[in-house]
PDB file of C-alpha atoms and ligand atoms in Angstrom:
ATOM      1  CA  UNK A   1      71.648 -27.061 168.775  1.00  0.00           C
ATOM      2  CA  UNK A   2      68.591 -25.044 169.764  1.00  0.00           C
ATOM      3  CA  UNK A   3      70.226 -22.000 168.182  1.00  0.00           C
ATOM      4  CA  UNK A   4      70.978 -23.972 165.003  1.00  0.00           C
ATOM      5  CA  UNK A   5      67.322 -24.988 164.788  1.00  0.00           C
ATOM      6  CA  UNK A   6      65.944 -21.475 165.235  1.00  0.00           C
ATOM      7  CA  UNK A   7      68.326 -19.413 163.076  1.00  0.00           C
ATOM      8  CA  UNK A   8      66.160 -19.906 160.002  1.00  0.00           C
ATOM      9  CA  UNK A   9      63.380 -17.868 161.696  1.00  0.00           C
ATOM     10  CA  UNK A  10      65.675 -14.843 161.624  1.00  0.00           C
ATOM     11  CA  UNK A  11      65.256 -14.769 157.843  1.00  0.00           C
ATOM     12  CA  UNK A  12      61.940 -16.536 157.121  1.00  0.00           C
ATOM     13  CA  UNK A  13      58.513 -16.179 158.743  1.00  0.00           C
ATOM     14  CA  UNK A  14      58.401 -19.868 159.682  1.00  0.00           C
ATOM     15  CA  UNK A  15      55.876 -21.017 162.285  1.00  0.00           C
ATOM     16  CA  UNK A  16      56.163 -23.990 164.638  1.00  0.00           C
ATOM     17  CA  UNK A  17      56.098 -26.946 164.261  1.00  0.00           C
ATOM     18  CA  UNK A  18      58.728 -27.802 161.650  1.00  0.00           C
ATOM     19  CA  UNK A  19      61.244 -30.598 161.153  1.00  0.00           C
ATOM     20  CA  UNK A  20      64.955 -29.867 161.613  1.00  0.00           C
ATOM     21  CA  UNK A  21      68.050 -31.753 160.529  1.00  0.00           C
ATOM     22  CA  UNK A  22      71.134 -30.445 162.332  1.00  0.00           C
ATOM     23  CA  UNK A  23      74.433 -31.620 160.964  1.00  0.00           C
ATOM     24  CA  UNK A  24      77.749 -30.243 162.159  1.00  0.00           C
ATOM     25  CA  UNK A  25      81.181 -31.246 163.368  1.00  0.00           C
ATOM     26  CA  UNK A  26      79.805 -32.261 166.766  1.00  0.00           C
ATOM     27  CA  UNK A  27      76.192 -33.233 166.138  1.00  0.00           C
ATOM     28  CA  UNK A  28      73.796 -35.032 163.898  1.00  0.00           C
ATOM     29  CA  UNK A  29      70.143 -35.031 164.845  1.00  0.00           C
ATOM     30  CA  UNK A  30      66.586 -34.897 163.590  1.00  0.00           C
ATOM     31  CA  UNK A  31      63.966 -33.142 165.694  1.00  0.00           C
ATOM     32  CA  UNK A  32      60.535 -31.600 165.477  1.00  0.00           C
ATOM     33  CA  UNK A  33      60.726 -27.985 166.664  1.00  0.00           C
ATOM     34  CA  UNK A  34      57.399 -27.376 168.399  1.00  0.00           C
ATOM     35  CA  UNK A  35      58.374 -24.147 170.140  1.00  0.00           C
ATOM     36  CA  UNK A  36      61.385 -22.004 171.027  1.00  0.00           C
ATOM     37  CA  UNK A  37      62.462 -24.498 173.711  1.00  0.00           C
ATOM     38  CA  UNK A  38      60.169 -27.399 172.887  1.00  0.00           C
ATOM     39  CA  UNK A  39      61.644 -30.188 170.740  1.00  0.00           C
ATOM     40  CA  UNK A  40      60.887 -33.832 169.978  1.00  0.00           C
ATOM     41  CA  UNK A  41      64.123 -35.687 169.255  1.00  0.00           C
ATOM     42  CA  UNK A  42      63.512 -38.292 166.534  1.00  0.00           C
ATOM     43  CA  UNK A  43      67.112 -39.420 166.027  1.00  0.00           C
ATOM     44  CA  UNK A  44      70.673 -38.615 167.077  1.00  0.00           C
ATOM     45  CA  UNK A  45      74.282 -39.601 166.408  1.00  0.00           C
ATOM     46  CA  UNK A  46      75.306 -42.990 167.817  1.00  0.00           C
ATOM     47  CA  UNK A  47      79.001 -42.332 167.319  1.00  0.00           C
ATOM     48  CA  UNK A  48      80.689 -39.481 165.436  1.00  0.00           C
ATOM     49  CA  UNK A  49      79.040 -36.565 163.638  1.00  0.00           C
ATOM     50  CA  UNK A  50      79.194 -36.202 159.816  1.00  0.00           C
ATOM     51  CA  UNK A  51      81.418 -33.090 159.917  1.00  0.00           C
ATOM     52  CA  UNK A  52      83.825 -34.912 162.209  1.00  0.00           C
ATOM     53  CA  UNK A  53      83.896 -37.871 159.793  1.00  0.00           C
ATOM     54  CA  UNK A  54      84.579 -35.607 156.797  1.00  0.00           C
ATOM     55  CA  UNK A  55      87.295 -33.760 158.742  1.00  0.00           C
ATOM     56  CA  UNK A  56      88.987 -37.062 159.672  1.00  0.00           C
ATOM     57  CA  UNK A  57      88.741 -38.426 156.114  1.00  0.00           C
ATOM     58  CA  UNK A  58      90.221 -35.163 154.794  1.00  0.00           C
ATOM     59  CA  UNK A  59      93.055 -35.419 157.314  1.00  0.00           C
ATOM     60  CA  UNK A  60      93.709 -39.075 156.423  1.00  0.00           C
ATOM     61  CA  UNK A  61      93.842 -38.028 152.753  1.00  0.00           C
ATOM     62  CA  UNK A  62      96.275 -35.198 153.661  1.00  0.00           C
ATOM     63  CA  UNK A  63      94.051 -32.708 151.857  1.00  0.00           C
ATOM     64  CA  UNK A  64      95.794 -29.815 153.623  1.00  0.00           C
ATOM     65  CA  UNK A  65      98.649 -30.531 151.181  1.00  0.00           C
ATOM     66  CA  UNK A  66      96.325 -30.085 148.209  1.00  0.00           C
ATOM     67  CA  UNK A  67      96.919 -26.635 146.651  1.00  0.00           C
ATOM     68  CA  UNK A  68      93.149 -25.957 146.380  1.00  0.00           C
ATOM     69  CA  UNK A  69      92.315 -27.128 149.896  1.00  0.00           C
ATOM     70  CA  UNK A  70      94.953 -25.765 152.281  1.00  0.00           C
ATOM     71  CA  UNK A  71      92.670 -23.069 153.750  1.00  0.00           C
ATOM     72  CA  UNK A  72      89.471 -25.141 153.793  1.00  0.00           C
ATOM     73  CA  UNK A  73      87.812 -27.215 156.512  1.00  0.00           C
ATOM     74  CA  UNK A  74      87.732 -30.963 155.860  1.00  0.00           C
ATOM     75  CA  UNK A  75      84.095 -30.857 154.757  1.00  0.00           C
ATOM     76  CA  UNK A  76      84.697 -27.941 152.393  1.00  0.00           C
ATOM     77  CA  UNK A  77      87.758 -29.691 150.916  1.00  0.00           C
ATOM     78  CA  UNK A  78      85.791 -32.898 150.292  1.00  0.00           C
ATOM     79  CA  UNK A  79      82.984 -30.913 148.626  1.00  0.00           C
ATOM     80  CA  UNK A  80      85.400 -29.044 146.372  1.00  0.00           C
ATOM     81  CA  UNK A  81      87.339 -32.145 145.265  1.00  0.00           C
ATOM     82  CA  UNK A  82      84.165 -34.189 144.797  1.00  0.00           C
ATOM     83  CA  UNK A  83      83.043 -31.787 142.070  1.00  0.00           C
ATOM     84  CA  UNK A  84      85.689 -33.260 139.759  1.00  0.00           C
ATOM     85  CA  UNK A  85      85.309 -36.823 141.004  1.00  0.00           C
ATOM     86  CA  UNK A  86      83.489 -39.934 139.831  1.00  0.00           C
ATOM     87  CA  UNK A  87      81.556 -41.201 142.850  1.00  0.00           C
ATOM     88  CA  UNK A  88      80.815 -44.528 141.166  1.00  0.00           C
ATOM     89  CA  UNK A  89      84.491 -45.499 141.095  1.00  0.00           C
ATOM     90  CA  UNK A  90      84.250 -46.460 144.773  1.00  0.00           C
ATOM     91  CA  UNK A  91      81.334 -48.042 146.573  1.00  0.00           C
ATOM     92  CA  UNK A  92      80.720 -47.535 150.279  1.00  0.00           C
ATOM     93  CA  UNK A  93      77.746 -49.127 152.042  1.00  0.00           C
ATOM     94  CA  UNK A  94      75.253 -46.592 153.364  1.00  0.00           C
ATOM     95  CA  UNK A  95      75.264 -46.995 157.178  1.00  0.00           C
ATOM     96  CA  UNK A  96      72.430 -48.649 159.112  1.00  0.00           C
ATOM     97  CA  UNK A  97      70.464 -49.655 156.041  1.00  0.00           C
ATOM     98  CA  UNK A  98      68.744 -52.416 158.000  1.00  0.00           C
ATOM     99  CA  UNK A  99      67.936 -50.353 161.108  1.00  0.00           C
ATOM    100  CA  UNK A 100      64.558 -48.680 160.570  1.00  0.00           C
ATOM    101  CA  UNK A 101      65.103 -45.633 162.774  1.00  0.00           C
ATOM    102  CA  UNK A 102      66.323 -42.032 162.473  1.00  0.00           C
ATOM    103  CA  UNK A 103      69.666 -42.357 164.292  1.00  0.00           C
ATOM    104  CA  UNK A 104      72.993 -41.753 162.580  1.00  0.00           C
ATOM    105  CA  UNK A 105      76.279 -43.629 162.512  1.00  0.00           C
ATOM    106  CA  UNK A 106      79.356 -42.523 160.595  1.00  0.00           C
ATOM    107  CA  UNK A 107      82.229 -44.360 162.316  1.00  0.00           C
ATOM    108  CA  UNK A 108      81.743 -47.527 160.232  1.00  0.00           C
ATOM    109  CA  UNK A 109      81.693 -45.505 157.028  1.00  0.00           C
ATOM    110  CA  UNK A 110      84.938 -43.811 158.012  1.00  0.00           C
ATOM    111  CA  UNK A 111      86.427 -47.250 158.575  1.00  0.00           C
ATOM    112  CA  UNK A 112      85.310 -48.372 155.081  1.00  0.00           C
ATOM    113  CA  UNK A 113      86.891 -45.239 153.569  1.00  0.00           C
ATOM    114  CA  UNK A 114      90.139 -45.695 155.529  1.00  0.00           C
ATOM    115  CA  UNK A 115      90.426 -49.309 154.334  1.00  0.00           C
ATOM    116  CA  UNK A 116      90.003 -48.161 150.732  1.00  0.00           C
ATOM    117  CA  UNK A 117      92.605 -45.406 151.189  1.00  0.00           C
ATOM    118  CA  UNK A 118      95.089 -47.977 152.565  1.00  0.00           C
ATOM    119  CA  UNK A 119      94.408 -50.268 149.603  1.00  0.00           C
ATOM    120  CA  UNK A 120      94.963 -47.472 147.105  1.00  0.00           C
ATOM    121  CA  UNK A 121      98.154 -46.387 148.907  1.00  0.00           C
ATOM    122  CA  UNK A 122      99.465 -49.931 148.592  1.00  0.00           C
ATOM    123  CA  UNK A 123      98.506 -50.029 144.889  1.00  0.00           C
ATOM    124  CA  UNK A 124     100.191 -46.693 144.185  1.00  0.00           C
ATOM    125  CA  UNK A 125     103.200 -47.625 146.304  1.00  0.00           C
ATOM    126  CA  UNK A 126     102.906 -44.594 148.583  1.00  0.00           C
ATOM    127  CA  UNK A 127     102.431 -44.211 152.330  1.00  0.00           C
ATOM    128  CA  UNK A 128     100.167 -42.124 154.536  1.00  0.00           C
ATOM    129  CA  UNK A 129     100.794 -38.420 153.951  1.00  0.00           C
ATOM    130  CA  UNK A 130     100.968 -38.577 150.149  1.00  0.00           C
ATOM    131  CA  UNK A 131      98.086 -37.278 148.035  1.00  0.00           C
ATOM    132  CA  UNK A 132      96.474 -40.155 146.130  1.00  0.00           C
ATOM    133  CA  UNK A 133      95.740 -39.783 142.412  1.00  0.00           C
ATOM    134  CA  UNK A 134      92.119 -40.908 143.002  1.00  0.00           C
ATOM    135  CA  UNK A 135      91.468 -38.314 145.712  1.00  0.00           C
ATOM    136  CA  UNK A 136      88.621 -36.644 143.770  1.00  0.00           C
ATOM    137  CA  UNK A 137      86.802 -39.952 143.255  1.00  0.00           C
ATOM    138  CA  UNK A 138      87.223 -40.906 146.907  1.00  0.00           C
ATOM    139  CA  UNK A 139      85.897 -37.503 147.993  1.00  0.00           C
ATOM    140  CA  UNK A 140      82.891 -37.871 145.667  1.00  0.00           C
ATOM    141  CA  UNK A 141      82.061 -41.373 146.909  1.00  0.00           C
ATOM    142  CA  UNK A 142      82.471 -40.375 150.576  1.00  0.00           C
ATOM    143  CA  UNK A 143      80.307 -37.277 150.148  1.00  0.00           C
ATOM    144  CA  UNK A 144      77.624 -39.269 148.316  1.00  0.00           C
ATOM    145  CA  UNK A 145      77.440 -41.923 151.052  1.00  0.00           C
ATOM    146  CA  UNK A 146      77.214 -39.301 153.814  1.00  0.00           C
ATOM    147  CA  UNK A 147      74.450 -37.588 151.816  1.00  0.00           C
ATOM    148  CA  UNK A 148      72.589 -40.886 151.267  1.00  0.00           C
ATOM    149  CA  UNK A 149      72.657 -41.719 154.985  1.00  0.00           C
ATOM    150  CA  UNK A 150      71.361 -38.251 155.904  1.00  0.00           C
ATOM    151  CA  UNK A 151      68.676 -38.541 153.205  1.00  0.00           C
ATOM    152  CA  UNK A 152      67.436 -41.956 154.367  1.00  0.00           C
ATOM    153  CA  UNK A 153      67.139 -40.917 158.024  1.00  0.00           C
ATOM    154  CA  UNK A 154      65.436 -37.652 157.023  1.00  0.00           C
ATOM    155  CA  UNK A 155      63.024 -39.466 154.691  1.00  0.00           C
ATOM    156  CA  UNK A 156      61.997 -41.799 157.537  1.00  0.00           C
ATOM    157  CA  UNK A 157      61.596 -38.846 159.927  1.00  0.00           C
ATOM    158  CA  UNK A 158      59.264 -37.161 157.432  1.00  0.00           C
ATOM    159  CA  UNK A 159      57.172 -40.327 157.069  1.00  0.00           C
ATOM    160  CA  UNK A 160      57.041 -40.720 160.877  1.00  0.00           C
ATOM    161  CA  UNK A 161      55.912 -37.093 161.267  1.00  0.00           C
ATOM    162  CA  UNK A 162      53.226 -37.580 158.633  1.00  0.00           C
ATOM    163  CA  UNK A 163      51.967 -40.817 160.206  1.00  0.00           C
ATOM    164  CA  UNK A 164      51.726 -39.092 163.592  1.00  0.00           C
ATOM    165  CA  UNK A 165      50.470 -35.682 162.389  1.00  0.00           C
ATOM    166  CA  UNK A 166      53.493 -33.909 163.879  1.00  0.00           C
ATOM    167  CA  UNK A 167      53.764 -31.354 161.078  1.00  0.00           C
ATOM    168  CA  UNK A 168      51.130 -28.932 159.774  1.00  0.00           C
ATOM    169  CA  UNK A 169      49.141 -30.073 156.719  1.00  0.00           C
ATOM    170  CA  UNK A 170      49.718 -26.626 155.216  1.00  0.00           C
ATOM    171  CA  UNK A 171      53.304 -26.080 154.038  1.00  0.00           C
ATOM    172  CA  UNK A 172      55.183 -28.652 156.181  1.00  0.00           C
ATOM    173  CA  UNK A 173      58.855 -27.664 156.248  1.00  0.00           C
ATOM    174  CA  UNK A 174      62.278 -29.242 156.727  1.00  0.00           C
ATOM    175  CA  UNK A 175      65.020 -26.929 158.007  1.00  0.00           C
ATOM    176  CA  UNK A 176      68.615 -28.068 157.519  1.00  0.00           C
ATOM    177  CA  UNK A 177      71.287 -26.329 159.554  1.00  0.00           C
ATOM    178  CA  UNK A 178      74.847 -26.744 160.873  1.00  0.00           C
ATOM    179  CA  UNK A 179      78.241 -26.546 159.160  1.00  0.00           C
ATOM    180  CA  UNK A 180      77.608 -29.657 157.022  1.00  0.00           C
ATOM    181  CA  UNK A 181      74.344 -28.109 155.775  1.00  0.00           C
ATOM    182  CA  UNK A 182      76.375 -25.658 153.724  1.00  0.00           C
ATOM    183  CA  UNK A 183      77.320 -28.592 151.429  1.00  0.00           C
ATOM    184  CA  UNK A 184      75.524 -28.076 148.129  1.00  0.00           C
ATOM    185  CA  UNK A 185      75.532 -31.752 147.162  1.00  0.00           C
ATOM    186  CA  UNK A 186      73.923 -32.723 150.483  1.00  0.00           C
ATOM    187  CA  UNK A 187      71.346 -29.957 150.065  1.00  0.00           C
ATOM    188  CA  UNK A 188      70.538 -31.237 146.590  1.00  0.00           C
ATOM    189  CA  UNK A 189      69.995 -34.796 147.869  1.00  0.00           C
ATOM    190  CA  UNK A 190      67.756 -33.512 150.653  1.00  0.00           C
ATOM    191  CA  UNK A 191      65.833 -31.417 148.108  1.00  0.00           C
ATOM    192  CA  UNK A 192      65.010 -34.637 146.233  1.00  0.00           C
ATOM    193  CA  UNK A 193      63.573 -36.110 149.458  1.00  0.00           C
ATOM    194  CA  UNK A 194      61.506 -33.029 150.309  1.00  0.00           C
ATOM    195  CA  UNK A 195      60.190 -32.791 146.763  1.00  0.00           C
ATOM    196  CA  UNK A 196      59.248 -36.486 146.868  1.00  0.00           C
ATOM    197  CA  UNK A 197      57.415 -36.099 150.179  1.00  0.00           C
ATOM    198  CA  UNK A 198      55.846 -32.681 149.554  1.00  0.00           C
ATOM    199  CA  UNK A 199      57.787 -30.643 152.119  1.00  0.00           C
ATOM    200  CA  UNK A 200      59.403 -27.246 151.694  1.00  0.00           C
ATOM    201  CA  UNK A 201      63.147 -27.146 152.302  1.00  0.00           C
ATOM    202  CA  UNK A 202      64.774 -24.227 154.076  1.00  0.00           C
ATOM    203  CA  UNK A 203      68.511 -23.893 154.657  1.00  0.00           C
ATOM    204  CA  UNK A 204      69.921 -20.790 156.337  1.00  0.00           C
ATOM    205  CA  UNK A 205      72.689 -19.334 154.143  1.00  0.00           C
ATOM    206  CA  UNK A 206      76.039 -21.108 154.581  1.00  0.00           C
ATOM    207  CA  UNK A 207      77.549 -18.075 156.306  1.00  0.00           C
ATOM    208  CA  UNK A 208      74.885 -18.233 159.027  1.00  0.00           C
ATOM    209  CA  UNK A 209      75.104 -22.037 159.375  1.00  0.00           C
ATOM    210  CA  UNK A 210      78.629 -21.629 160.705  1.00  0.00           C
ATOM    211  CA  UNK A 211      78.342 -18.373 162.647  1.00  0.00           C
ATOM    212  CA  UNK A 212      77.727 -19.543 166.200  1.00  0.00           C
ATOM    213  CA  UNK A 213      77.761 -15.958 167.522  1.00  0.00           C
ATOM    214  CA  UNK A 214      74.858 -14.848 165.338  1.00  0.00           C
ATOM    215  CA  UNK A 215      72.928 -18.056 165.976  1.00  0.00           C
ATOM    216  CA  UNK A 216      73.230 -17.908 169.760  1.00  0.00           C
ATOM    217  CA  UNK A 217      72.374 -14.184 169.773  1.00  0.00           C
ATOM    218  CA  UNK A 218      69.212 -14.946 167.751  1.00  0.00           C
ATOM    219  CA  UNK A 219      68.400 -17.768 170.175  1.00  0.00           C
ATOM    220  CA  UNK A 220      68.546 -15.127 172.924  1.00  0.00           C
ATOM    221  CA  UNK A 221      66.159 -12.880 170.977  1.00  0.00           C
ATOM    222  CA  UNK A 222      63.693 -15.751 170.510  1.00  0.00           C
ATOM    223  CA  UNK A 223      63.790 -16.621 174.229  1.00  0.00           C
ATOM    224  CA  UNK A 224      63.540 -12.981 175.282  1.00  0.00           C
ATOM    225  CA  UNK A 225      60.433 -12.506 173.127  1.00  0.00           C
ATOM    226  CA  UNK A 226      58.788 -15.546 174.710  1.00  0.00           C
ATOM    227  CA  UNK A 227      60.119 -14.781 178.212  1.00  0.00           C
ATOM    228  CA  UNK A 228      61.571 -18.290 178.435  1.00  0.00           C
ATOM    229  CA  UNK A 229      64.719 -19.033 180.441  1.00  0.00           C
ATOM    230  CA  UNK A 230      65.507 -15.362 181.014  1.00  0.00           C
ATOM    231  CA  UNK A 231      67.758 -14.826 184.030  1.00  0.00           C
ATOM    232  CA  UNK A 232      67.563 -11.777 186.268  1.00  0.00           C
ATOM    233  CA  UNK A 233      70.773 -10.014 187.356  1.00  0.00           C
ATOM    234  CA  UNK A 234      72.506 -11.825 190.264  1.00  0.00           C
ATOM    235  CA  UNK A 235      70.440 -14.954 189.676  1.00  0.00           C
ATOM    236  CA  UNK A 236      72.428 -18.173 190.124  1.00  0.00           C
ATOM    237  CA  UNK A 237      73.488 -19.935 186.946  1.00  0.00           C
ATOM    238  CA  UNK A 238      73.935 -23.697 186.648  1.00  0.00           C
ATOM    239  CA  UNK A 239      76.080 -24.863 183.746  1.00  0.00           C
ATOM    240  CA  UNK A 240      75.535 -28.249 182.160  1.00  0.00           C
ATOM    241  CA  UNK A 241      78.378 -29.621 180.033  1.00  0.00           C
ATOM    242  CA  UNK A 242      75.905 -31.667 178.003  1.00  0.00           C
ATOM    243  CA  UNK A 243      72.241 -30.802 177.633  1.00  0.00           C
ATOM    244  CA  UNK A 244      69.743 -32.961 175.748  1.00  0.00           C
ATOM    245  CA  UNK A 245      67.622 -31.311 173.067  1.00  0.00           C
ATOM    246  CA  UNK A 246      63.973 -31.860 173.949  1.00  0.00           C
ATOM    247  CA  UNK A 247      62.158 -35.136 174.565  1.00  0.00           C
ATOM    248  CA  UNK A 248      63.872 -38.179 173.063  1.00  0.00           C
ATOM    249  CA  UNK A 249      61.334 -40.290 171.153  1.00  0.00           C
ATOM    250  CA  UNK A 250      63.912 -42.136 169.017  1.00  0.00           C
ATOM    251  CA  UNK A 251      62.866 -45.499 170.527  1.00  0.00           C
ATOM    252  CA  UNK A 252      59.274 -44.817 169.447  1.00  0.00           C
ATOM    253  CA  UNK A 253      60.505 -44.012 165.945  1.00  0.00           C
ATOM    254  CA  UNK A 254      62.471 -47.281 165.830  1.00  0.00           C
ATOM    255  CA  UNK A 255      59.449 -49.244 167.081  1.00  0.00           C
ATOM    256  CA  UNK A 256      57.379 -47.822 164.212  1.00  0.00           C
ATOM    257  CA  UNK A 257      59.899 -49.574 161.878  1.00  0.00           C
ATOM    258  CA  UNK A 258      58.995 -47.465 158.848  1.00  0.00           C
ATOM    259  CA  UNK A 259      60.305 -48.940 155.589  1.00  0.00           C
ATOM    260  CA  UNK A 260      61.411 -46.495 152.922  1.00  0.00           C
ATOM    261  CA  UNK A 261      60.296 -46.530 149.312  1.00  0.00           C
ATOM    262  CA  UNK A 262      63.179 -46.400 146.827  1.00  0.00           C
ATOM    263  CA  UNK A 263      64.010 -42.887 145.726  1.00  0.00           C
ATOM    264  CA  UNK A 264      66.178 -42.351 142.682  1.00  0.00           C
ATOM    265  CA  UNK A 265      69.103 -40.031 143.463  1.00  0.00           C
ATOM    266  CA  UNK A 266      70.297 -38.755 140.139  1.00  0.00           C
ATOM    267  CA  UNK A 267      72.584 -35.856 140.897  1.00  0.00           C
ATOM    268  CA  UNK A 268      75.433 -34.325 138.991  1.00  0.00           C
ATOM    269  CA  UNK A 269      78.630 -34.076 141.029  1.00  0.00           C
ATOM    270  CA  UNK A 270      79.575 -30.649 139.806  1.00  0.00           C
ATOM    271  CA  UNK A 271      76.489 -28.746 141.011  1.00  0.00           C
TER     272      UNK A 271
HETATM  273  O1  KG4 B   1      78.429 -26.142 162.769  1.00  0.00           O
HETATM  274  P1  KG4 B   1      79.886 -26.011 162.624  1.00  0.00           P
HETATM  275  O2  KG4 B   1      80.423 -24.741 162.067  1.00  0.00           O
HETATM  276  O3  KG4 B   1      80.633 -26.170 163.974  1.00  0.00           O
HETATM  277  C1  KG4 B   1      80.750 -27.195 164.853  1.00  0.00           C
HETATM  278  O4  KG4 B   1      80.460 -28.350 164.564  1.00  0.00           O
HETATM  279  O5  KG4 B   1      81.220 -26.829 165.934  1.00  0.00           O
HETATM  280  O6  KG4 B   1      80.380 -27.215 161.719  1.00  0.00           O
HETATM  281  C2  KG4 B   1      81.710 -27.403 161.365  1.00  0.00           C
HETATM  282  C3  KG4 B   1      81.763 -28.677 160.567  1.00  0.00           C
HETATM  283  C4  KG4 B   1      83.157 -29.140 160.242  1.00  0.00           C
HETATM  284  O7  KG4 B   1      83.260 -30.503 160.567  1.00  0.00           O
HETATM  285  C5  KG4 B   1      83.292 -28.909 158.758  1.00  0.00           C
HETATM  286  O8  KG4 B   1      84.140 -29.840 158.103  1.00  0.00           O
HETATM  287  C6  KG4 B   1      81.874 -29.065 158.296  1.00  0.00           C
HETATM  288  O9  KG4 B   1      81.091 -28.473 159.318  1.00  0.00           O
HETATM  289  N1  KG4 B   1      81.639 -28.362 157.044  1.00  0.00           N
HETATM  290  C7  KG4 B   1      81.260 -28.970 155.906  1.00  0.00           C
HETATM  291  C8  KG4 B   1      81.209 -27.964 154.918  1.00  0.00           C
HETATM  292  N2  KG4 B   1      81.556 -26.782 155.485  1.00  0.00           N
HETATM  293  C9  KG4 B   1      81.812 -27.032 156.787  1.00  0.00           C
HETATM  294  N3  KG4 B   1      80.958 -30.253 155.660  1.00  0.00           N
HETATM  295  C10 KG4 B   1      80.611 -30.572 154.400  1.00  0.00           C
HETATM  296  N4  KG4 B   1      80.557 -29.669 153.382  1.00  0.00           N
HETATM  297  C11 KG4 B   1      80.845 -28.375 153.591  1.00  0.00           C
HETATM  298  N5  KG4 B   1      80.790 -27.498 152.598  1.00  0.00           N
END
């Protein structure tokens, strides 16, 4: 996650602090990057990550059987099919609308989508494993709801940062990284939020968002330059299966209970 957050500095002269949204198959988090190994965690995933949700929805829709999708990841397949879909044909509730924090939850949304898939299967008289005729519309609605949830949490994080002077007054920036960040619809929705709030938006190119080798190597360069966490030969190494990213202030964010103004999300599907 640290590597995800820093990759953008390989390509842009971006100074600390900046806000990062990291969205992948295993993570979903919002943090203020204050230094190479200094982060404030504003919000994190409470259940599954957005990429995981999209992968599971794609699997439940049997998208690997779709001629255009057989070589794509679940998230890529959903993005591709959504381009020709009508997102308004299905309505899914944006998660955690009444919880004024920056945490993420996608399991309930997946459940809503699965229920709709089952209903459509019954209507079309087919079982699990058959491609539904409304697959494009379902993909568009699912993608839009994931994007809306990410946008709401990010909007609140920006307002929290502004209220607490956590970002520079000059050119405050949101960095979006991780496999899900390569989704052009999600980027577009986030661009509406950053434009609304006066932040710059930076997304490392899709190829870099998914290249863990490059990202971790760059993380090493950043740490080497700062002399942080550099091990000498023969020094003992302690592995941690799970390591938190920075200081968790998500409870503080929730206590601030920031309400969001309504932002109009008018986006074309086929961007
Ligand atoms: O960061 P990443 O490469 O790796 C790990 O999470 O380990 O992210 C992979 C995730 C997968 O869940 C994949 O479905 C999702 O990113 N993903 C996308 C897109 N491309 C990859 N999700 C939405 N839209 C995409 N275009």
